[in-house]
Amino acid sequence: MARHDFDPDTVVPDGRPPAKARLFDGALTGPYRGSVNGETLPTQVTILTYGNDEPGTGPVLHVHPYDEVFVIQEGRARFFVGDQVIDAEAGEIVLGPAALPHRFINLGPGRLQTLDIHLSPKWIQTNLE
């Protein structure tokens, strides 16, 4: 599919060089395997990786002052965002809008793996549980 959404001649590089950072070490155990603050790259997006093999478990209820986008890479999850309940599976994404408390659990069977995109140069969070 050919895309031509803008004219490349109208965009000027901002001077940032390409950058690389390690998101996670595959040898680490536990649900939180790593994160990269956007300011490391530098960009306005922070990325976390989360996964667990235990249905019914997940992060505690928490809130951010910015949007968070969850990419379900493997398995199935139930998200609690504000007063909404959203079931999602591998290949789907879920939005957690700024200031809405949220959490999610692994619905099973098997592993849940997510890539969590925080629209902020830093991971800022308040746990509510």
PDB file of C-alpha atoms in Angstrom:
ATOM      1  CA  MET A   1       0.000   0.000   0.000  1.00  0.00           C
ATOM      2  CA  ALA A   2       1.524   3.285  -1.093  1.00  0.00           C
ATOM      3  CA  ARG A   3       1.101   6.141   1.382  1.00  0.00           C
ATOM      4  CA  HIS A   4       1.651   9.806   0.722  1.00  0.00           C
ATOM      5  CA  ASP A   5       0.367  11.519   3.878  1.00  0.00           C
ATOM      6  CA  PHE A   6       2.635  14.582   3.645  1.00  0.00           C
ATOM      7  CA  ASP A   7       5.254  16.226   1.496  1.00  0.00           C
ATOM      8  CA  PRO A   8       8.705  15.267   2.891  1.00  0.00           C
ATOM      9  CA  ASP A   9      10.100  18.590   1.617  1.00  0.00           C
ATOM     10  CA  THR A  10       7.929  20.399   4.209  1.00  0.00           C
ATOM     11  CA  VAL A  11       9.573  18.728   7.224  1.00  0.00           C
ATOM     12  CA  VAL A  12      12.925  19.806   8.647  1.00  0.00           C
ATOM     13  CA  PRO A  13      14.967  17.538  10.976  1.00  0.00           C
ATOM     14  CA  ASP A  14      15.092  18.912  14.530  1.00  0.00           C
ATOM     15  CA  GLY A  15      18.745  18.017  15.102  1.00  0.00           C
ATOM     16  CA  ARG A  16      18.249  14.953  17.311  1.00  0.00           C
ATOM     17  CA  PRO A  17      20.455  12.027  16.314  1.00  0.00           C
ATOM     18  CA  PRO A  18      19.074   8.488  16.052  1.00  0.00           C
ATOM     19  CA  ALA A  19      19.193   6.727  19.413  1.00  0.00           C
ATOM     20  CA  LYS A  20      18.964   3.256  20.895  1.00  0.00           C
ATOM     21  CA  ALA A  21      18.085   1.973  24.372  1.00  0.00           C
ATOM     22  CA  ARG A  22      17.537  -1.468  25.919  1.00  0.00           C
ATOM     23  CA  LEU A  23      13.885  -1.983  26.885  1.00  0.00           C
ATOM     24  CA  PHE A  24      14.341  -5.299  28.691  1.00  0.00           C
ATOM     25  CA  ASP A  25      16.722  -8.102  29.495  1.00  0.00           C
ATOM     26  CA  GLY A  26      15.179 -11.407  28.427  1.00  0.00           C
ATOM     27  CA  ALA A  27      16.865 -13.164  31.348  1.00  0.00           C
ATOM     28  CA  LEU A  28      14.995 -11.100  33.954  1.00  0.00           C
ATOM     29  CA  THR A  29      12.021 -12.646  35.699  1.00  0.00           C
ATOM     30  CA  GLY A  30       8.889 -11.003  37.060  1.00  0.00           C
ATOM     31  CA  PRO A  31       6.150  -9.023  35.359  1.00  0.00           C
ATOM     32  CA  TYR A  32       8.049  -5.748  34.885  1.00  0.00           C
ATOM     33  CA  ARG A  33      11.035  -6.482  32.739  1.00  0.00           C
ATOM     34  CA  GLY A  34      12.021  -2.967  31.813  1.00  0.00           C
ATOM     35  CA  SER A  35      11.187   0.538  30.799  1.00  0.00           C
ATOM     36  CA  VAL A  36      12.749   3.376  28.832  1.00  0.00           C
ATOM     37  CA  ASN A  37      11.892   6.961  29.653  1.00  0.00           C
ATOM     38  CA  GLY A  38      11.340   9.069  26.560  1.00  0.00           C
ATOM     39  CA  GLU A  39      13.967  11.553  27.678  1.00  0.00           C
ATOM     40  CA  THR A  40      16.584   8.786  27.225  1.00  0.00           C
ATOM     41  CA  LEU A  41      16.097   8.697  23.447  1.00  0.00           C
ATOM     42  CA  PRO A  42      15.058  11.778  23.535  1.00  0.00           C
ATOM     43  CA  THR A  43      11.338  11.763  22.767  1.00  0.00           C
ATOM     44  CA  GLN A  44       7.997  12.420  24.436  1.00  0.00           C
ATOM     45  CA  VAL A  45       7.068   8.720  24.798  1.00  0.00           C
ATOM     46  CA  THR A  46       8.027   6.308  27.599  1.00  0.00           C
ATOM     47  CA  ILE A  47       7.724   2.563  26.943  1.00  0.00           C
ATOM     48  CA  LEU A  48       7.316  -0.288  29.436  1.00  0.00           C
ATOM     49  CA  THR A  49       7.059  -4.007  28.956  1.00  0.00           C
ATOM     50  CA  TYR A  50       4.820  -6.072  31.242  1.00  0.00           C
ATOM     51  CA  GLY A  51       3.941  -9.746  31.289  1.00  0.00           C
ATOM     52  CA  ASN A  52       2.790 -12.523  33.566  1.00  0.00           C
ATOM     53  CA  ASP A  53       1.801 -16.172  33.331  1.00  0.00           C
ATOM     54  CA  GLU A  54      -0.772 -16.169  36.137  1.00  0.00           C
ATOM     55  CA  PRO A  55      -4.426 -15.589  35.203  1.00  0.00           C
ATOM     56  CA  GLY A  56      -6.162 -13.128  37.519  1.00  0.00           C
ATOM     57  CA  THR A  57      -3.046 -11.085  38.258  1.00  0.00           C
ATOM     58  CA  GLY A  58      -1.854  -7.721  36.986  1.00  0.00           C
ATOM     59  CA  PRO A  59      -0.792  -4.240  38.064  1.00  0.00           C
ATOM     60  CA  VAL A  60      -2.569  -2.503  40.955  1.00  0.00           C
ATOM     61  CA  LEU A  61      -5.074   0.281  40.326  1.00  0.00           C
ATOM     62  CA  HIS A  62      -3.111   3.411  39.445  1.00  0.00           C
ATOM     63  CA  VAL A  63      -3.358   6.708  37.582  1.00  0.00           C
ATOM     64  CA  HIS A  64      -1.157   8.897  35.341  1.00  0.00           C
ATOM     65  CA  PRO A  65      -1.390  12.587  34.406  1.00  0.00           C
ATOM     66  CA  TYR A  66      -1.114  11.606  30.712  1.00  0.00           C
ATOM     67  CA  ASP A  67      -2.598   9.026  28.305  1.00  0.00           C
ATOM     68  CA  GLU A  68      -1.336   5.441  28.294  1.00  0.00           C
ATOM     69  CA  VAL A  69      -1.768   3.078  25.338  1.00  0.00           C
ATOM     70  CA  PHE A  70      -1.572  -0.673  25.923  1.00  0.00           C
ATOM     71  CA  VAL A  71      -0.554  -2.985  23.066  1.00  0.00           C
ATOM     72  CA  ILE A  72      -1.545  -6.576  23.804  1.00  0.00           C
ATOM     73  CA  GLN A  73       1.189  -8.655  22.220  1.00  0.00           C
ATOM     74  CA  GLU A  74       0.250 -12.054  23.625  1.00  0.00           C
ATOM     75  CA  GLY A  75      -2.722 -13.484  25.525  1.00  0.00           C
ATOM     76  CA  ARG A  76      -5.911 -11.865  26.796  1.00  0.00           C
ATOM     77  CA  ALA A  77      -6.503  -9.113  29.340  1.00  0.00           C
ATOM     78  CA  ARG A  78      -9.371  -7.458  31.164  1.00  0.00           C
ATOM     79  CA  PHE A  79      -8.865  -3.720  31.635  1.00  0.00           C
ATOM     80  CA  PHE A  80     -10.630  -1.631  34.248  1.00  0.00           C
ATOM     81  CA  VAL A  81     -10.427   1.994  33.072  1.00  0.00           C
ATOM     82  CA  GLY A  82     -12.515   4.469  35.047  1.00  0.00           C
ATOM     83  CA  ASP A  83     -15.950   2.825  35.203  1.00  0.00           C
ATOM     84  CA  GLN A  84     -15.446   0.813  31.991  1.00  0.00           C
ATOM     85  CA  VAL A  85     -14.425  -2.844  31.641  1.00  0.00           C
ATOM     86  CA  ILE A  86     -12.684  -3.714  28.371  1.00  0.00           C
ATOM     87  CA  ASP A  87     -11.564  -7.195  27.306  1.00  0.00           C
ATOM     88  CA  ALA A  88      -8.722  -7.252  24.785  1.00  0.00           C
ATOM     89  CA  GLU A  89      -6.546  -9.874  23.147  1.00  0.00           C
ATOM     90  CA  ALA A  90      -3.300 -10.135  21.199  1.00  0.00           C
ATOM     91  CA  GLY A  91      -3.279  -7.686  18.312  1.00  0.00           C
ATOM     92  CA  GLU A  92      -5.564  -5.142  20.012  1.00  0.00           C
ATOM     93  CA  ILE A  93      -4.807  -1.868  21.782  1.00  0.00           C
ATOM     94  CA  VAL A  94      -6.523  -0.131  24.698  1.00  0.00           C
ATOM     95  CA  LEU A  95      -6.415   3.552  25.668  1.00  0.00           C
ATOM     96  CA  GLY A  96      -6.162   4.608  29.298  1.00  0.00           C
ATOM     97  CA  PRO A  97      -6.964   8.348  29.149  1.00  0.00           C
ATOM     98  CA  ALA A  98      -5.100  10.775  31.403  1.00  0.00           C
ATOM     99  CA  ALA A  99      -6.389  11.016  34.984  1.00  0.00           C
ATOM    100  CA  LEU A 100      -8.617   7.897  34.728  1.00  0.00           C
ATOM    101  CA  PRO A 101      -7.602   5.207  37.231  1.00  0.00           C
ATOM    102  CA  HIS A 102      -6.867   1.903  35.546  1.00  0.00           C
ATOM    103  CA  ARG A 103      -5.551  -1.615  36.000  1.00  0.00           C
ATOM    104  CA  PHE A 104      -5.663  -4.884  34.101  1.00  0.00           C
ATOM    105  CA  ILE A 105      -5.465  -8.608  34.723  1.00  0.00           C
ATOM    106  CA  ASN A 106      -4.399 -11.630  32.725  1.00  0.00           C
ATOM    107  CA  LEU A 107      -7.542 -13.490  31.602  1.00  0.00           C
ATOM    108  CA  GLY A 108      -5.570 -16.596  30.637  1.00  0.00           C
ATOM    109  CA  PRO A 109      -5.046 -19.192  29.621  1.00  0.00           C
ATOM    110  CA  GLY A 110      -1.305 -18.711  29.407  1.00  0.00           C
ATOM    111  CA  ARG A 111       0.900 -15.671  29.221  1.00  0.00           C
ATOM    112  CA  LEU A 112      -0.188 -12.047  28.958  1.00  0.00           C
ATOM    113  CA  GLN A 113       2.429  -9.759  27.414  1.00  0.00           C
ATOM    114  CA  THR A 114       1.869  -6.050  26.868  1.00  0.00           C
ATOM    115  CA  LEU A 115       3.827  -3.093  25.604  1.00  0.00           C
ATOM    116  CA  ASP A 116       2.678  -0.017  27.533  1.00  0.00           C
ATOM    117  CA  ILE A 117       3.203   3.362  25.883  1.00  0.00           C
ATOM    118  CA  HIS A 118       3.138   6.369  28.209  1.00  0.00           C
ATOM    119  CA  LEU A 119       2.656   9.652  26.373  1.00  0.00           C
ATOM    120  CA  SER A 120       5.206  11.394  28.566  1.00  0.00           C
ATOM    121  CA  PRO A 121       9.001  11.711  28.597  1.00  0.00           C
ATOM    122  CA  LYS A 122       8.928  10.215  32.140  1.00  0.00           C
ATOM    123  CA  TRP A 123       6.997   7.415  33.835  1.00  0.00           C
ATOM    124  CA  ILE A 124       4.808   9.229  36.385  1.00  0.00           C
ATOM    125  CA  GLN A 125       2.368   7.135  38.404  1.00  0.00           C
ATOM    126  CA  THR A 126       0.354   7.139  41.629  1.00  0.00           C
ATOM    127  CA  ASN A 127      -0.783   3.757  42.939  1.00  0.00           C
ATOM    128  CA  LEU A 128      -4.300   3.833  44.382  1.00  0.00           C
ATOM    129  CA  GLU A 129      -4.303   0.377  46.034  1.00  0.00           C
TER     130      GLU A 129
END
